[in-house]
């Protein structure tokens, strides 16, 4: 995959582990939103704890990316859905462990009125992978 980070001083600088834009080439992979479900039991992980839920969400995303031969470095865009924007800092601290700030994907983060199974966080992503 070819991936180029785009940053311009003509737009606001990122305020976290994401970049303004990414230009990428290769096959696009659209990963459905993941919530804090344990893949073995189907149970919610970390009820009431956004940190534990974010850790499970990232583990689920990592497993799906790996199934396609991709890694977090191949992710070019994420969307984070939070039940409460007050959980942003806790979610962001876990999220930042998976993405180097210099090469992190573009990102949107929004508060929503409700998420599936009343979880606290859901994250989806778009990755670009080379398949030969």
XYZ file of N, CA, C and O in Angstrom:
528
model
N 0.834 -1.180 0.000
C 0.000 0.000 0.000
C 0.875 1.238 0.000
O 1.856 1.312 0.725
N 0.524 2.191 -0.801
C 1.131 3.510 -0.745
C 0.234 4.392 0.098
O -0.962 4.457 -0.137
N 0.833 5.063 1.086
C 0.053 5.892 2.008
C 0.813 7.184 2.237
O 1.995 7.158 2.578
N 0.137 8.298 2.012
C 0.765 9.601 2.208
C -0.094 10.426 3.155
O -1.302 10.580 2.944
N 0.518 10.925 4.222
C -0.177 11.779 5.181
C -0.257 13.187 4.607
O 0.734 13.720 4.089
N -1.427 13.778 4.689
C -1.644 15.152 4.237
C -1.890 16.031 5.457
O -2.784 15.757 6.256
N -1.081 17.058 5.613
C -1.270 18.052 6.664
C -0.993 19.415 6.062
O -0.015 19.596 5.340
N -1.870 20.369 6.343
C -1.678 21.730 5.867
C -1.909 22.703 7.011
O -2.774 22.480 7.870
N -1.151 23.767 7.020
C -1.338 24.815 8.019
C -2.561 25.659 7.706
O -2.965 26.490 8.520
N -3.168 25.443 6.554
C -4.359 26.189 6.146
C -5.639 25.611 6.765
O -6.729 26.141 6.542
N -5.515 24.531 7.519
C -6.637 23.912 8.233
C -6.167 23.628 9.653
O -4.961 23.554 9.911
N -7.109 23.455 10.583
C -6.715 23.194 11.972
C -5.850 21.939 12.113
O -6.105 20.927 11.463
N -4.831 22.029 12.954
C -3.954 20.885 13.225
C -4.721 19.820 13.998
O -5.624 20.136 14.770
N -4.394 18.564 13.811
C -5.026 17.495 14.583
C -4.805 17.698 16.083
O -3.753 18.195 16.492
N -5.780 17.314 16.872
C -5.679 17.445 18.327
C -5.671 16.071 18.991
O -6.182 15.891 20.079
N -5.076 15.112 18.314
C -5.021 13.754 18.848
C -4.319 12.843 17.873
O -3.698 13.302 16.906
N -4.445 11.529 18.089
C -3.768 10.561 17.225
C -4.518 10.338 15.916
O -5.106 9.293 15.678
N -4.558 11.377 15.083
C -5.130 11.286 13.746
C -4.496 12.359 12.879
O -3.783 13.229 13.371
N -4.700 12.272 11.575
C -4.192 13.264 10.637
C -5.343 13.901 9.880
O -6.448 13.360 9.842
N -5.059 15.047 9.241
C -6.100 15.741 8.495
C -6.634 14.884 7.352
O -7.836 14.864 7.094
N -5.741 14.203 6.653
C -6.154 13.372 5.522
C -5.064 12.370 5.194
O -3.904 12.538 5.578
N -5.474 11.332 4.473
C -4.558 10.297 4.003
C -4.851 10.050 2.524
O -6.014 9.922 2.139
N -3.818 9.992 1.710
C -3.957 9.571 0.324
C -3.372 8.165 0.256
O -2.245 7.942 0.706
N -4.150 7.208 -0.272
C -3.694 5.822 -0.282
C -4.105 5.133 -1.570
O -5.090 5.499 -2.207
N -3.318 4.129 -1.938
C -3.670 3.317 -3.094
C -3.553 1.850 -2.726
O -2.756 1.470 -1.883
N -4.393 1.029 -3.338
C -4.457 -0.394 -3.056
C -5.915 -0.808 -2.977
O -6.801 -0.047 -3.353
N -6.184 -2.010 -2.482
C -7.567 -2.452 -2.330
C -8.151 -1.854 -1.066
O -7.534 -1.865 -0.006
N -9.387 -1.363 -1.174
C -10.045 -0.769 -0.018
C -10.785 -1.836 0.769
O -11.438 -2.706 0.208
N -10.674 -1.737 2.086
C -11.345 -2.644 3.007
C -12.199 -1.803 3.949
O -11.682 -0.936 4.646
N -13.498 -2.046 3.949
C -14.427 -1.316 4.797
C -14.815 -2.221 5.963
O -15.501 -3.225 5.765
N -14.377 -1.870 7.160
C -14.635 -2.701 8.331
C -15.853 -2.153 9.066
O -15.897 -0.974 9.436
N -16.833 -3.013 9.269
C -18.054 -2.628 9.966
C -17.743 -2.165 11.384
O -16.746 -2.575 11.982
N -18.605 -1.335 11.905
C -18.448 -0.859 13.273
C -18.357 -2.013 14.246
O -19.132 -2.967 14.170
N -17.389 -1.908 15.142
C -17.176 -2.949 16.141
C -17.520 -2.413 17.522
O -17.185 -1.273 17.859
N -18.205 -3.251 18.292
C -18.502 -2.906 19.668
C -17.775 -3.907 20.570
O -17.109 -4.815 20.087
N -17.918 -3.743 21.872
C -17.149 -4.537 22.837
C -17.759 -5.918 23.071
O -18.086 -6.286 24.192
N -17.876 -6.690 22.008
C -18.356 -8.063 22.131
C -17.177 -9.016 22.180
O -16.255 -8.908 21.372
N -17.214 -9.951 23.120
C -16.224 -11.017 23.173
C -16.553 -11.986 22.042
O -17.663 -12.519 21.995
N -15.612 -12.224 21.114
C -15.922 -13.081 19.965
C -16.207 -14.540 20.336
O -16.878 -15.245 19.586
N -15.736 -14.973 21.482
C -15.958 -16.363 21.896
C -17.307 -16.565 22.564
O -17.969 -17.571 22.351
N -17.721 -15.585 23.388
C -18.952 -15.749 24.163
C -20.120 -14.925 23.638
O -21.267 -15.212 23.957
N -19.808 -13.872 22.885
C -20.855 -12.965 22.413
C -21.330 -12.006 23.484
O -22.242 -11.217 23.263
N -20.678 -12.039 24.649
C -21.057 -11.163 25.761
C -20.362 -9.810 25.646
O -19.262 -9.712 25.108
N -21.002 -8.791 26.184
C -20.396 -7.463 26.244
C -19.249 -7.500 27.248
O -19.385 -8.033 28.347
N -18.122 -6.906 26.872
C -16.952 -6.806 27.738
C -16.951 -5.419 28.369
O -17.217 -4.429 27.694
N -16.649 -5.346 29.657
C -16.458 -4.049 30.316
C -17.702 -3.210 30.455
O -17.650 -1.999 30.249
N -18.791 -3.806 30.817
C -20.038 -3.048 30.989
C -19.786 -1.832 31.875
O -19.262 -1.958 32.987
N -20.119 -0.657 31.372
C -19.960 0.583 32.124
C -18.547 1.140 32.152
O -18.309 2.167 32.777
N -17.591 0.499 31.465
C -16.189 0.920 31.493
C -15.705 1.176 30.067
O -15.395 0.240 29.331
N -15.630 2.437 29.675
C -15.274 2.770 28.295
C -13.850 2.342 27.961
O -13.554 2.006 26.816
N -12.955 2.309 28.943
C -11.581 1.877 28.693
C -11.551 0.408 28.278
O -10.962 0.047 27.260
N -12.191 -0.442 29.063
C -12.227 -1.871 28.741
C -12.979 -2.120 27.436
O -12.595 -2.979 26.642
N -14.048 -1.363 27.213
C -14.788 -1.543 25.968
C -13.948 -1.134 24.768
O -13.944 -1.818 23.747
N -13.212 -0.043 24.871
C -12.357 0.396 23.758
C -11.271 -0.630 23.486
O -10.955 -0.911 22.323
N -10.696 -1.207 24.532
C -9.687 -2.250 24.340
C -10.268 -3.429 23.554
O -9.621 -3.951 22.641
N -11.496 -3.834 23.869
C -12.114 -4.956 23.153
C -12.442 -4.571 21.714
O -12.246 -5.360 20.792
N -12.922 -3.356 21.521
C -13.221 -2.877 20.168
C -11.959 -2.912 19.310
O -11.977 -3.400 18.170
N -10.854 -2.420 19.853
C -9.604 -2.403 19.091
C -9.118 -3.823 18.818
O -8.600 -4.106 17.731
N -9.293 -4.734 19.767
C -8.927 -6.137 19.542
C -9.772 -6.741 18.428
O -9.272 -7.488 17.576
N -11.058 -6.413 18.406
C -11.940 -6.916 17.347
C -11.528 -6.363 15.987
O -11.472 -7.104 14.995
N -11.233 -5.070 15.933
C -10.777 -4.473 14.671
C -9.475 -5.124 14.211
O -9.317 -5.454 13.032
N -8.552 -5.331 15.146
C -7.264 -5.935 14.806
C -7.452 -7.332 14.221
O -6.791 -7.700 13.246
N -8.359 -8.111 14.791
C -8.615 -9.467 14.292
C -9.180 -9.437 12.876
O -8.793 -10.248 12.019
N -10.069 -8.519 12.609
C -10.670 -8.417 11.272
C -9.625 -7.952 10.264
O -9.529 -8.496 9.155
N -8.838 -6.957 10.630
C -7.772 -6.495 9.744
C -6.811 -7.638 9.434
O -6.447 -7.864 8.277
N -6.402 -8.382 10.456
C -5.462 -9.490 10.273
C -6.032 -10.553 9.341
O -5.291 -11.150 8.555
N -7.336 -10.784 9.410
C -7.963 -11.789 8.544
C -7.807 -11.436 7.065
O -7.832 -12.312 6.205
N -7.612 -10.142 6.784
C -7.411 -9.688 5.407
C -5.939 -9.421 5.109
O -5.608 -8.882 4.056
N -5.071 -9.745 6.050
C -3.651 -9.488 5.852
C -3.274 -8.042 6.077
O -2.269 -7.560 5.560
N -4.080 -7.326 6.860
C -3.843 -5.901 7.111
C -3.480 -5.676 8.573
O -3.642 -6.558 9.418
N -2.969 -4.460 8.847
C -2.605 -4.045 10.198
C -3.164 -2.650 10.430
O -3.659 -2.004 9.508
N -3.040 -2.176 11.650
C -3.510 -0.818 11.938
C -2.794 0.220 11.082
O -3.366 1.261 10.772
N -1.562 -0.062 10.663
C -0.827 0.871 9.807
C -1.511 1.049 8.448
O -1.269 2.031 7.753
N -2.368 0.103 8.066
C -3.066 0.161 6.790
C -4.380 0.935 6.864
O -5.028 1.183 5.850
N -4.790 1.303 8.063
C -6.050 2.019 8.253
C -5.873 3.471 7.829
O -4.915 4.138 8.228
N -6.809 3.951 7.010
C -6.728 5.332 6.516
C -7.828 6.222 7.075
O -7.733 7.439 7.005
N -8.888 5.623 7.648
C -10.001 6.420 8.188
C -10.705 5.631 9.270
O -10.925 4.432 9.128
N -11.031 6.298 10.372
C -11.859 5.685 11.414
C -12.998 6.633 11.758
O -12.905 7.854 11.564
N -14.050 6.051 12.282
C -15.134 6.825 12.872
C -15.377 6.235 14.252
O -15.534 5.024 14.398
N -15.367 7.098 15.246
C -15.606 6.695 16.628
C -16.961 7.238 17.051
O -17.236 8.430 16.907
N -17.794 6.350 17.563
C -19.108 6.719 18.065
C -19.096 6.532 19.576
O -18.810 5.433 20.056
N -19.382 7.575 20.322
C -19.414 7.512 21.776
C -20.820 7.782 22.285
O -21.510 8.674 21.786
N -21.217 7.040 23.307
C -22.506 7.303 23.949
C -22.431 8.590 24.768
O -23.446 9.255 24.977
N -21.226 8.949 25.215
C -21.038 10.146 26.036
C -19.685 10.764 25.692
O -18.638 10.134 25.902
N -19.684 11.985 25.192
C -18.435 12.639 24.801
C -17.508 12.860 25.991
O -16.302 13.047 25.825
N -18.030 12.783 27.208
C -17.172 12.869 28.392
C -16.213 11.684 28.479
O -15.243 11.728 29.221
N -16.469 10.621 27.722
C -15.588 9.448 27.682
C -14.476 9.590 26.643
O -13.679 8.677 26.464
N -14.419 10.745 25.974
C -13.454 10.925 24.888
C -12.016 10.678 25.335
O -11.270 9.940 24.686
N -11.591 11.291 26.427
C -10.191 11.172 26.854
C -9.819 9.723 27.157
O -8.743 9.259 26.766
N -10.699 9.003 27.834
C -10.422 7.599 28.160
C -10.344 6.752 26.896
O -9.443 5.921 26.746
N -11.289 6.951 25.972
C -11.263 6.223 24.700
C -10.001 6.568 23.932
O -9.299 5.697 23.422
N -9.678 7.846 23.864
C -8.541 8.319 23.082
C -7.221 7.766 23.607
O -6.308 7.486 22.826
N -7.105 7.596 24.911
C -5.877 7.046 25.496
C -5.640 5.620 25.010
O -4.500 5.244 24.703
N -6.695 4.822 24.900
C -6.558 3.455 24.388
C -6.323 3.488 22.887
O -5.430 2.818 22.359
N -7.108 4.267 22.167
C -6.996 4.401 20.704
C -5.557 4.764 20.312
O -4.999 4.219 19.368
N -4.955 5.684 21.064
C -3.604 6.166 20.748
C -2.547 5.072 20.855
O -1.479 5.174 20.247
N -2.813 4.000 21.596
C -1.864 2.890 21.699
C -1.747 2.128 20.384
O -0.769 1.431 20.150
N -2.743 2.262 19.513
C -2.787 1.490 18.273
C -2.349 2.287 17.052
O -2.092 1.713 16.001
N -2.297 3.606 17.175
C -1.943 4.453 16.038
C -0.852 5.435 16.428
O -1.018 6.217 17.366
N 0.257 5.413 15.697
C 1.320 6.391 15.869
C 0.789 7.733 15.373
O 0.233 7.816 14.275
N 0.946 8.782 16.171
C 0.378 10.076 15.814
C 0.838 10.581 14.448
O 0.071 11.170 13.705
N 2.083 10.323 14.081
C 2.623 10.828 12.818
C 1.962 10.179 11.598
O 1.852 10.806 10.553
N 1.519 8.940 11.735
C 0.955 8.227 10.579
C -0.482 7.768 10.816
O -1.010 6.970 10.047
N -1.101 8.256 11.864
C -2.466 7.843 12.207
C -3.443 8.186 11.082
O -3.214 9.102 10.292
N -4.562 7.458 11.015
C -5.555 7.721 9.980
C -6.326 9.019 10.244
O -6.239 9.587 11.336
N -7.074 9.444 9.241
C -8.041 10.511 9.452
C -9.116 9.944 10.383
O -9.340 8.736 10.418
N -9.793 10.819 11.155
C -10.764 10.310 12.122
C -11.891 11.303 12.337
O -11.695 12.510 12.295
N -13.068 10.773 12.575
C -14.200 11.557 13.063
C -14.641 10.912 14.369
O -14.543 9.693 14.532
N -15.099 11.720 15.300
C -15.600 11.209 16.572
C -16.874 11.966 16.904
O -16.878 13.206 16.913
N -17.944 11.229 17.162
C -19.228 11.856 17.452
C -19.893 11.195 18.653
O -19.659 10.022 18.944
N -20.716 11.971 19.334
C -21.566 11.419 20.386
C -22.897 11.075 19.744
O -23.443 11.851 18.965
N -23.402 9.906 20.076
C -24.684 9.455 19.544
C -25.632 9.175 20.704
O -25.200 8.980 21.840
N -26.918 9.141 20.413
C -27.888 8.970 21.492
C -27.925 7.549 22.035
O -28.261 7.334 23.200
N -27.574 6.578 21.199
C -27.578 5.192 21.665
C -26.776 4.326 20.712
O -26.763 4.562 19.517
N -26.121 3.302 21.254
C -25.353 2.350 20.456
C -25.926 0.946 20.653
O -26.616 0.682 21.642
N -25.626 0.023 19.722
C -26.136 -1.345 19.858
C -25.778 -1.944 21.227
O -24.660 -1.751 21.724
N -26.730 -2.647 21.800
C -26.548 -3.330 23.096
C -26.158 -2.358 24.203
O -25.588 -2.734 25.220
N -26.427 -1.070 23.983
C -26.155 -0.010 24.959
C -24.681 0.065 25.383
O -24.359 0.425 26.513
N -23.775 -0.265 24.437
C -22.350 -0.115 24.724
C -21.987 1.360 24.770
O -22.788 2.225 24.396
N -20.776 1.648 25.185
C -20.315 3.028 25.327
C -19.537 3.534 24.122
O -19.399 4.743 23.945
N -19.007 2.604 23.293
C -18.167 2.999 22.164
C -18.335 2.008 21.008
O -18.502 0.804 21.232
N -18.290 2.540 19.799
C -18.249 1.734 18.574
C -17.263 2.416 17.639
O -17.234 3.647 17.559
N -16.444 1.614 16.958
C -15.469 2.173 16.018
C -15.516 1.368 14.725
O -15.536 0.136 14.760
N -15.539 2.070 13.587
C -15.388 1.412 12.295
C -14.136 1.961 11.637
O -13.541 2.928 12.121
N -13.706 1.317 10.549
C -12.520 1.825 9.871
C -12.523 1.445 8.394
O -13.232 0.538 7.972
N -11.703 2.170 7.676
C -11.416 1.878 6.278
C -9.906 1.670 6.192
O -9.128 2.489 6.704
N -9.511 0.563 5.597
C -8.086 0.255 5.425
C -7.814 0.061 3.935
O -8.726 -0.233 3.163
N -6.576 0.237 3.559
C -6.151 -0.002 2.193
C -5.044 -1.040 2.256
O -4.050 -0.857 2.957
N -5.266 -2.160 1.561
C -4.305 -3.246 1.599
C -3.916 -3.646 0.182
O -4.714 -3.529 -0.747
N -2.702 -4.072 0.043
C -2.252 -4.597 -1.247
C -2.419 -6.098 -1.245
O -1.979 -6.768 -0.328
N -3.048 -6.632 -2.255
C -3.198 -8.072 -2.421
C -2.538 -8.439 -3.725
O -2.878 -7.931 -4.767
N -1.585 -9.323 -3.642
C -0.892 -9.731 -4.859
C -1.089 -11.200 -5.112
O -1.421 -11.961 -4.287
